[in-house]
Amino acid sequence: MQIAILLYDRLTALDAVGPYEVFSRIPEAQVVFTGERTGPVRTDIGSLGLVVDAPLEEVTRPDIVVVPGGPGQTALMADGPVHEWLRAVDATSTWTTSVCTGSLILGAAGLLKGKRATSHWLALEQLPALGATPVSERVVFDGKYVTAAGVSSGIDMALTLANRLGGDFLSQAVQLGIEYDPQPPHDAGSPAKAPAEVVEFLRSRSRFVLEGAE
Amino acid sequence: MQIAILLYDRLTALDAVGPYEVFSRIPEAQVVFTGERTGPVRTDIGSLGLVVDAPLEEVTRPDIVVVPGGPGQTALMADGPVHEWLRAVDATSTWTTSVCTGSLILGAAGLLKGKRATSHWLALEQLPALGATPVSERVVFDGKYVTAAGVSSGIDMALTLANRLGGDFLSQAVQLGIEYDPQPPHDAGSPAKAPAEVVEFLRSRSRFVLEGAE
């Protein structure tokens, strides 16, 4: 089973590494990081380089495709090599997935038309223009399309998919292996749970949060 | 405020990227990835390259030091450049932290003598030989030493530290920004919560889980 994770400049690191950390622990799974050019891409704030090992043209039949989000998503909304690759691999993938604003890229490539999908909570409103029905849930399945909410939700998406692929024991073993027993200091991880002033603060800086724009 | 994250061959990616994703969102924070040699290191199973941007000798006074874990930890238990660097930066750091088996490296460098500390649940028993008192908690503070449990716990460690550094609003804003509202398919992320057969399975494969040894 091959899992292809798309990398591109100014992606959000955890969007890609969360699912990687889960999928790489599935026996028989081979994870490959792919992108337009081999070599390092830099993350959203530029302080981490992640390496593309295989160019898109060499990754032709992944079983699972993962599209992370991040500020660089805005540069991938126009048709081009990434959209062409996504449509080509989607034709034979078992699961086509995204994390955060990665769903906007999938949508722009025409793959979410008529589908229920999610995204970073600040980006949900952008989905209808791409033909998708926004759903405010952490992990959304519509047929073989699996979209996850913001950034850290890719961990839950991958565990949920591991559960479908290999059952309870597999996903529990992976979860215990990565000791995913979350205990954040606050219960503020969704707009419904965070204090209103925190939600408003991020809303007022929405373009910065999503696109890195000042 | 400078935050230095140590990279080395065969580290576990999420150990480093979890804290990175939190710390990089703190205003005024500068995250630097450091290691013995600049250029890519490969993660535990080899399928992801993360880039070291600054050699250890250029990172002399970080405010926060983060030592991730992973199979490559076993190669860093003997005295050498990494231990020397850790002792040097620890002399002036505000916080010296670890994720997963990164605490074993801190301990081997002599920094956890007489301290309460944690590690991956399968590695806790290795702490006493390094002079530390093992604590089975997700994030353990002892003075300026902050150790986190396995892999994903680095996210909680960093959010907890963000809370100490900048208060509730800051840590809530970062948490909502990365939409950290965990909803794994099972509540199996600690040995106390996972089914006994899953715990036993991982215990029986402890060396593989921690060290990648077959």
CSV table of N, CA and C in Angstrom, one decimal, chain A residues 122-210:
chain,number,residue,atom,x,y,z
A,122,LEU,N,-11.7,28.4,9.7
A,122,LEU,CA,-11.7,29.7,9.0
A,122,LEU,C,-11.9,29.7,7.5
A,123,ALA,N,-11.8,28.5,6.9
A,123,ALA,CA,-11.8,28.4,5.5
A,123,ALA,C,-13.0,27.7,5.0
A,124,LEU,N,-13.9,27.2,5.9
A,124,LEU,CA,-15.1,26.5,5.5
A,124,LEU,C,-15.9,27.2,4.4
A,125,GLU,N,-16.0,28.5,4.6
A,125,GLU,CA,-16.9,29.3,3.7
A,125,GLU,C,-16.4,29.4,2.3
A,126,GLN,N,-15.1,28.9,2.1
A,126,GLN,CA,-14.6,28.9,0.7
A,126,GLN,C,-15.0,27.7,-0.1
A,127,LEU,N,-15.5,26.7,0.6
A,127,LEU,CA,-15.8,25.4,-0.1
A,127,LEU,C,-16.9,25.5,-1.1
A,128,PRO,N,-18.0,26.2,-0.8
A,128,PRO,CA,-19.2,26.2,-1.8
A,128,PRO,C,-18.8,26.7,-3.1
A,129,ALA,N,-17.9,27.6,-3.2
A,129,ALA,CA,-17.5,28.1,-4.5
A,129,ALA,C,-16.7,27.1,-5.3
A,130,LEU,N,-16.3,26.0,-4.6
A,130,LEU,CA,-15.5,24.9,-5.3
A,130,LEU,C,-16.5,23.7,-5.5
A,131,GLY,N,-17.8,23.9,-5.2
A,131,GLY,CA,-18.7,22.9,-5.5
A,131,GLY,C,-19.0,21.9,-4.4
A,132,ALA,N,-18.3,22.1,-3.2
A,132,ALA,CA,-18.5,21.2,-2.1
A,132,ALA,C,-19.4,21.8,-1.0
A,133,THR,N,-20.0,20.9,-0.3
A,133,THR,CA,-20.9,21.3,0.8
A,133,THR,C,-20.1,21.3,2.1
A,134,PRO,N,-19.9,22.5,2.7
A,134,PRO,CA,-19.0,22.5,3.9
A,134,PRO,C,-19.7,21.8,5.1
A,135,VAL,N,-18.9,21.1,5.9
A,135,VAL,CA,-19.4,20.4,7.1
A,135,VAL,C,-18.4,20.7,8.2
A,136,SER,N,-19.0,21.2,9.3
A,136,SER,CA,-18.2,21.6,10.4
A,136,SER,C,-17.9,20.4,11.3
A,137,GLU,N,-17.2,19.4,10.8
A,137,GLU,CA,-16.8,18.2,11.7
A,137,GLU,C,-15.3,18.0,11.5
A,138,ARG,N,-14.7,17.2,12.4
A,138,ARG,CA,-13.3,17.1,12.4
A,138,ARG,C,-12.8,16.2,11.3
A,139,VAL,N,-13.5,15.2,11.0
A,139,VAL,CA,-13.1,14.3,9.9
A,139,VAL,C,-14.4,14.0,9.1
A,140,VAL,N,-14.4,14.3,7.8
A,140,VAL,CA,-15.6,14.1,7.0
A,140,VAL,C,-15.3,13.1,5.9
A,141,PHE,N,-16.1,12.0,5.8
A,141,PHE,CA,-16.1,11.0,4.8
A,141,PHE,C,-17.2,11.3,3.8
A,142,ASP,N,-16.9,11.3,2.5
A,142,ASP,CA,-17.9,11.2,1.5
A,142,ASP,C,-17.4,10.3,0.4
A,143,GLY,N,-17.8,9.0,0.4
A,143,GLY,CA,-17.3,8.0,-0.5
A,143,GLY,C,-15.8,7.9,-0.1
A,144,LYS,N,-15.0,8.0,-1.2
A,144,LYS,CA,-13.5,7.8,-0.9
A,144,LYS,C,-12.8,9.1,-0.6
A,145,TYR,N,-13.6,10.2,-0.5
A,145,TYR,CA,-13.0,11.5,-0.2
A,145,TYR,C,-13.1,11.7,1.3
A,146,VAL,N,-11.9,11.9,1.9
A,146,VAL,CA,-11.8,12.1,3.4
A,146,VAL,C,-11.1,13.5,3.6
A,147,THR,N,-11.8,14.4,4.2
A,147,THR,CA,-11.3,15.7,4.4
A,147,THR,C,-11.2,15.9,5.9
A,148,ALA,N,-10.2,16.6,6.4
A,148,ALA,CA,-10.0,16.8,7.8
A,148,ALA,C,-10.0,18.3,8.1
A,149,ALA,N,-10.3,18.7,9.3
A,149,ALA,CA,-10.4,20.1,9.7
A,149,ALA,C,-8.9,20.7,9.8
A,150,GLY,N,-8.7,21.7,10.6
A,150,GLY,CA,-7.4,22.4,10.6
A,150,GLY,C,-6.3,21.6,11.2
A,151,VAL,N,-5.1,21.7,10.6
A,151,VAL,CA,-3.8,21.3,11.1
A,151,VAL,C,-3.7,20.0,11.8
A,152,SER,N,-4.0,20.0,13.1
A,152,SER,CA,-3.8,18.8,14.0
A,152,SER,C,-4.8,17.7,13.7
A,153,SER,N,-5.9,18.0,13.0
A,153,SER,CA,-6.9,17.1,12.7
A,153,SER,C,-6.4,15.9,11.8
A,154,GLY,N,-5.3,16.1,11.1
A,154,GLY,CA,-4.8,15.1,10.2
A,154,GLY,C,-4.4,13.8,11.0
A,155,ILE,N,-4.1,14.0,12.3
A,155,ILE,CA,-3.8,12.8,13.1
A,155,ILE,C,-5.0,12.0,13.3
A,156,ASP,N,-6.1,12.7,13.6
A,156,ASP,CA,-7.4,12.0,13.8
A,156,ASP,C,-7.9,11.4,12.5
A,157,MET,N,-7.7,12.1,11.4
A,157,MET,CA,-8.1,11.6,10.1
A,157,MET,C,-7.4,10.3,9.8
A,158,ALA,N,-6.1,10.3,10.0
A,158,ALA,CA,-5.3,9.1,9.7
A,158,ALA,C,-5.6,7.9,10.6
A,159,LEU,N,-5.8,8.2,11.9
A,159,LEU,CA,-6.2,7.1,12.8
A,159,LEU,C,-7.6,6.6,12.4
A,160,THR,N,-8.5,7.4,12.0
A,160,THR,CA,-9.8,7.0,11.6
A,160,THR,C,-9.7,6.1,10.3
A,161,LEU,N,-8.9,6.5,9.4
A,161,LEU,CA,-8.7,5.7,8.2
A,161,LEU,C,-7.9,4.4,8.5
A,162,ALA,N,-7.0,4.5,9.4
A,162,ALA,CA,-6.3,3.2,9.9
A,162,ALA,C,-7.3,2.3,10.4
A,163,ASN,N,-8.3,2.8,11.1
A,163,ASN,CA,-9.3,1.9,11.7
A,163,ASN,C,-10.2,1.3,10.6
A,164,ARG,N,-10.5,2.0,9.5
A,164,ARG,CA,-11.2,1.4,8.4
A,164,ARG,C,-10.4,0.4,7.7
A,165,LEU,N,-9.1,0.7,7.5
A,165,LEU,CA,-8.2,-0.1,6.8
A,165,LEU,C,-7.9,-1.4,7.5
A,166,GLY,N,-7.6,-1.3,8.8
A,166,GLY,CA,-7.1,-2.5,9.5
A,166,GLY,C,-7.8,-2.8,10.8
A,167,GLY,N,-8.9,-2.1,11.1
A,167,GLY,CA,-9.7,-2.5,12.3
A,167,GLY,C,-9.2,-1.8,13.6
A,168,ASP,N,-9.9,-2.1,14.7
A,168,ASP,CA,-9.7,-1.5,15.9
A,168,ASP,C,-8.3,-1.7,16.5
A,169,PHE,N,-7.8,-3.0,16.4
A,169,PHE,CA,-6.5,-3.3,17.0
A,169,PHE,C,-5.4,-2.5,16.4
A,170,LEU,N,-5.5,-2.4,15.0
A,170,LEU,CA,-4.4,-1.6,14.3
A,170,LEU,C,-4.4,-0.2,14.8
A,171,SER,N,-5.6,0.5,14.7
A,171,SER,CA,-5.6,1.9,15.0
A,171,SER,C,-5.3,2.1,16.5
A,172,GLN,N,-5.7,1.2,17.4
A,172,GLN,CA,-5.4,1.4,18.8
A,172,GLN,C,-3.9,1.2,19.0
A,173,ALA,N,-3.3,0.2,18.3
A,173,ALA,CA,-1.8,0.0,18.5
A,173,ALA,C,-1.1,1.2,18.0
A,174,VAL,N,-1.5,1.8,16.9
A,174,VAL,CA,-0.8,3.0,16.4
A,174,VAL,C,-1.0,4.2,17.4
A,175,GLN,N,-2.2,4.3,17.9
A,175,GLN,CA,-2.5,5.4,18.8
A,175,GLN,C,-1.7,5.3,20.1
A,176,LEU,N,-1.6,4.1,20.6
A,176,LEU,CA,-0.8,3.8,21.8
A,176,LEU,C,0.7,4.0,21.5
A,177,GLY,N,1.1,3.6,20.3
A,177,GLY,CA,2.5,3.8,19.9
A,177,GLY,C,2.9,5.2,19.9
A,178,ILE,N,2.1,6.1,19.4
A,178,ILE,CA,2.4,7.5,19.4
A,178,ILE,C,1.8,8.2,20.6
A,179,GLU,N,1.4,7.4,21.6
A,179,GLU,CA,0.9,7.9,22.8
A,179,GLU,C,-0.1,9.1,22.6
A,180,TYR,N,-1.1,8.9,21.8
A,180,TYR,CA,-2.0,10.0,21.5
A,180,TYR,C,-3.1,10.1,22.5
A,181,ASP,N,-2.8,10.7,23.6
A,181,ASP,CA,-3.7,10.8,24.7
A,181,ASP,C,-3.8,12.3,25.1
A,182,PRO,N,-4.4,13.1,24.2
A,182,PRO,CA,-4.3,14.5,24.3
A,182,PRO,C,-4.7,15.1,25.6
A,183,GLN,N,-3.9,16.0,26.1
A,183,GLN,CA,-4.2,16.7,27.4
A,183,GLN,C,-3.8,18.2,27.2
A,184,PRO,N,-4.4,18.9,26.3
A,184,PRO,CA,-4.0,20.3,26.2
A,184,PRO,C,-4.4,21.1,27.5
A,185,PRO,N,-3.8,22.2,27.7
A,185,PRO,CA,-4.1,22.9,29.0
A,185,PRO,C,-5.5,23.6,29.0
A,186,HIS,N,-6.1,23.7,27.8
A,186,HIS,CA,-7.4,24.3,27.7
A,186,HIS,C,-8.2,23.4,26.7
A,187,ASP,N,-9.6,23.5,26.8
A,187,ASP,CA,-10.4,22.9,25.8
A,187,ASP,C,-10.9,24.0,24.9
A,188,ALA,N,-9.9,24.4,24.0
A,188,ALA,CA,-10.2,25.6,23.2
A,188,ALA,C,-9.9,25.3,21.7
A,189,GLY,N,-10.0,24.0,21.3
A,189,GLY,CA,-9.5,23.6,20.0
A,189,GLY,C,-10.5,23.8,18.8
A,190,SER,N,-11.7,24.3,19.1
A,190,SER,CA,-12.7,24.5,18.1
A,190,SER,C,-13.4,25.8,18.4
A,191,PRO,N,-13.9,26.5,17.4
A,191,PRO,CA,-14.6,27.8,17.6
A,191,PRO,C,-15.8,27.6,18.6
A,192,ALA,N,-16.4,26.4,18.6
A,192,ALA,CA,-17.5,26.2,19.6
A,192,ALA,C,-17.0,26.1,21.0
A,193,LYS,N,-15.8,25.8,21.2
A,193,LYS,CA,-15.3,25.6,22.6
A,193,LYS,C,-14.4,26.7,23.1
A,194,ALA,N,-13.7,27.4,22.2
A,194,ALA,CA,-12.8,28.5,22.6
A,194,ALA,C,-13.6,29.7,23.1
A,195,PRO,N,-13.0,30.5,24.0
A,195,PRO,CA,-13.6,31.8,24.4
A,195,PRO,C,-13.9,32.7,23.2
A,196,ALA,N,-15.0,33.4,23.3
A,196,ALA,CA,-15.4,34.2,22.1
A,196,ALA,C,-14.4,35.2,21.7
A,197,GLU,N,-13.6,35.7,22.7
A,197,GLU,CA,-12.6,36.8,22.3
A,197,GLU,C,-11.5,36.1,21.5
A,198,VAL,N,-11.2,34.9,21.8
A,198,VAL,CA,-10.1,34.2,21.1
A,198,VAL,C,-10.6,33.9,19.6
A,199,VAL,N,-11.8,33.4,19.5
A,199,VAL,CA,-12.4,33.2,18.2
A,199,VAL,C,-12.4,34.5,17.4
A,200,GLU,N,-12.8,35.5,18.0
A,200,GLU,CA,-12.9,36.8,17.2
A,200,GLU,C,-11.5,37.3,16.8
A,201,PHE,N,-10.5,37.1,17.7
A,201,PHE,CA,-9.2,37.5,17.4
A,201,PHE,C,-8.7,36.8,16.2
A,202,LEU,N,-8.9,35.5,16.1
A,202,LEU,CA,-8.4,34.7,15.0
A,202,LEU,C,-9.2,35.1,13.7
A,203,ARG,N,-10.5,35.3,13.9
A,203,ARG,CA,-11.3,35.7,12.7
A,203,ARG,C,-10.8,37.0,12.1
A,204,SER,N,-10.4,37.9,13.0
A,204,SER,CA,-10.0,39.2,12.6
A,204,SER,C,-8.6,39.1,11.9
A,205,ARG,N,-7.9,38.0,12.1
A,205,ARG,CA,-6.6,37.8,11.5
A,205,ARG,C,-6.6,36.6,10.5
A,206,SER,N,-7.8,36.4,10.0
A,206,SER,CA,-8.1,35.2,9.2
A,206,SER,C,-7.1,35.0,8.1
A,207,ARG,N,-6.8,36.1,7.4
A,207,ARG,CA,-5.9,36.0,6.2
A,207,ARG,C,-4.5,35.7,6.7
A,208,PHE,N,-4.1,36.2,7.8
A,208,PHE,CA,-2.8,35.9,8.3
A,208,PHE,C,-2.7,34.4,8.7
A,209,VAL,N,-3.8,33.9,9.4
A,209,VAL,CA,-3.8,32.5,9.9
A,209,VAL,C,-3.7,31.6,8.7
A,210,LEU,N,-4.5,31.9,7.7
A,210,LEU,CA,-4.7,30.9,6.6
A,210,LEU,C,-3.6,31.1,5.5
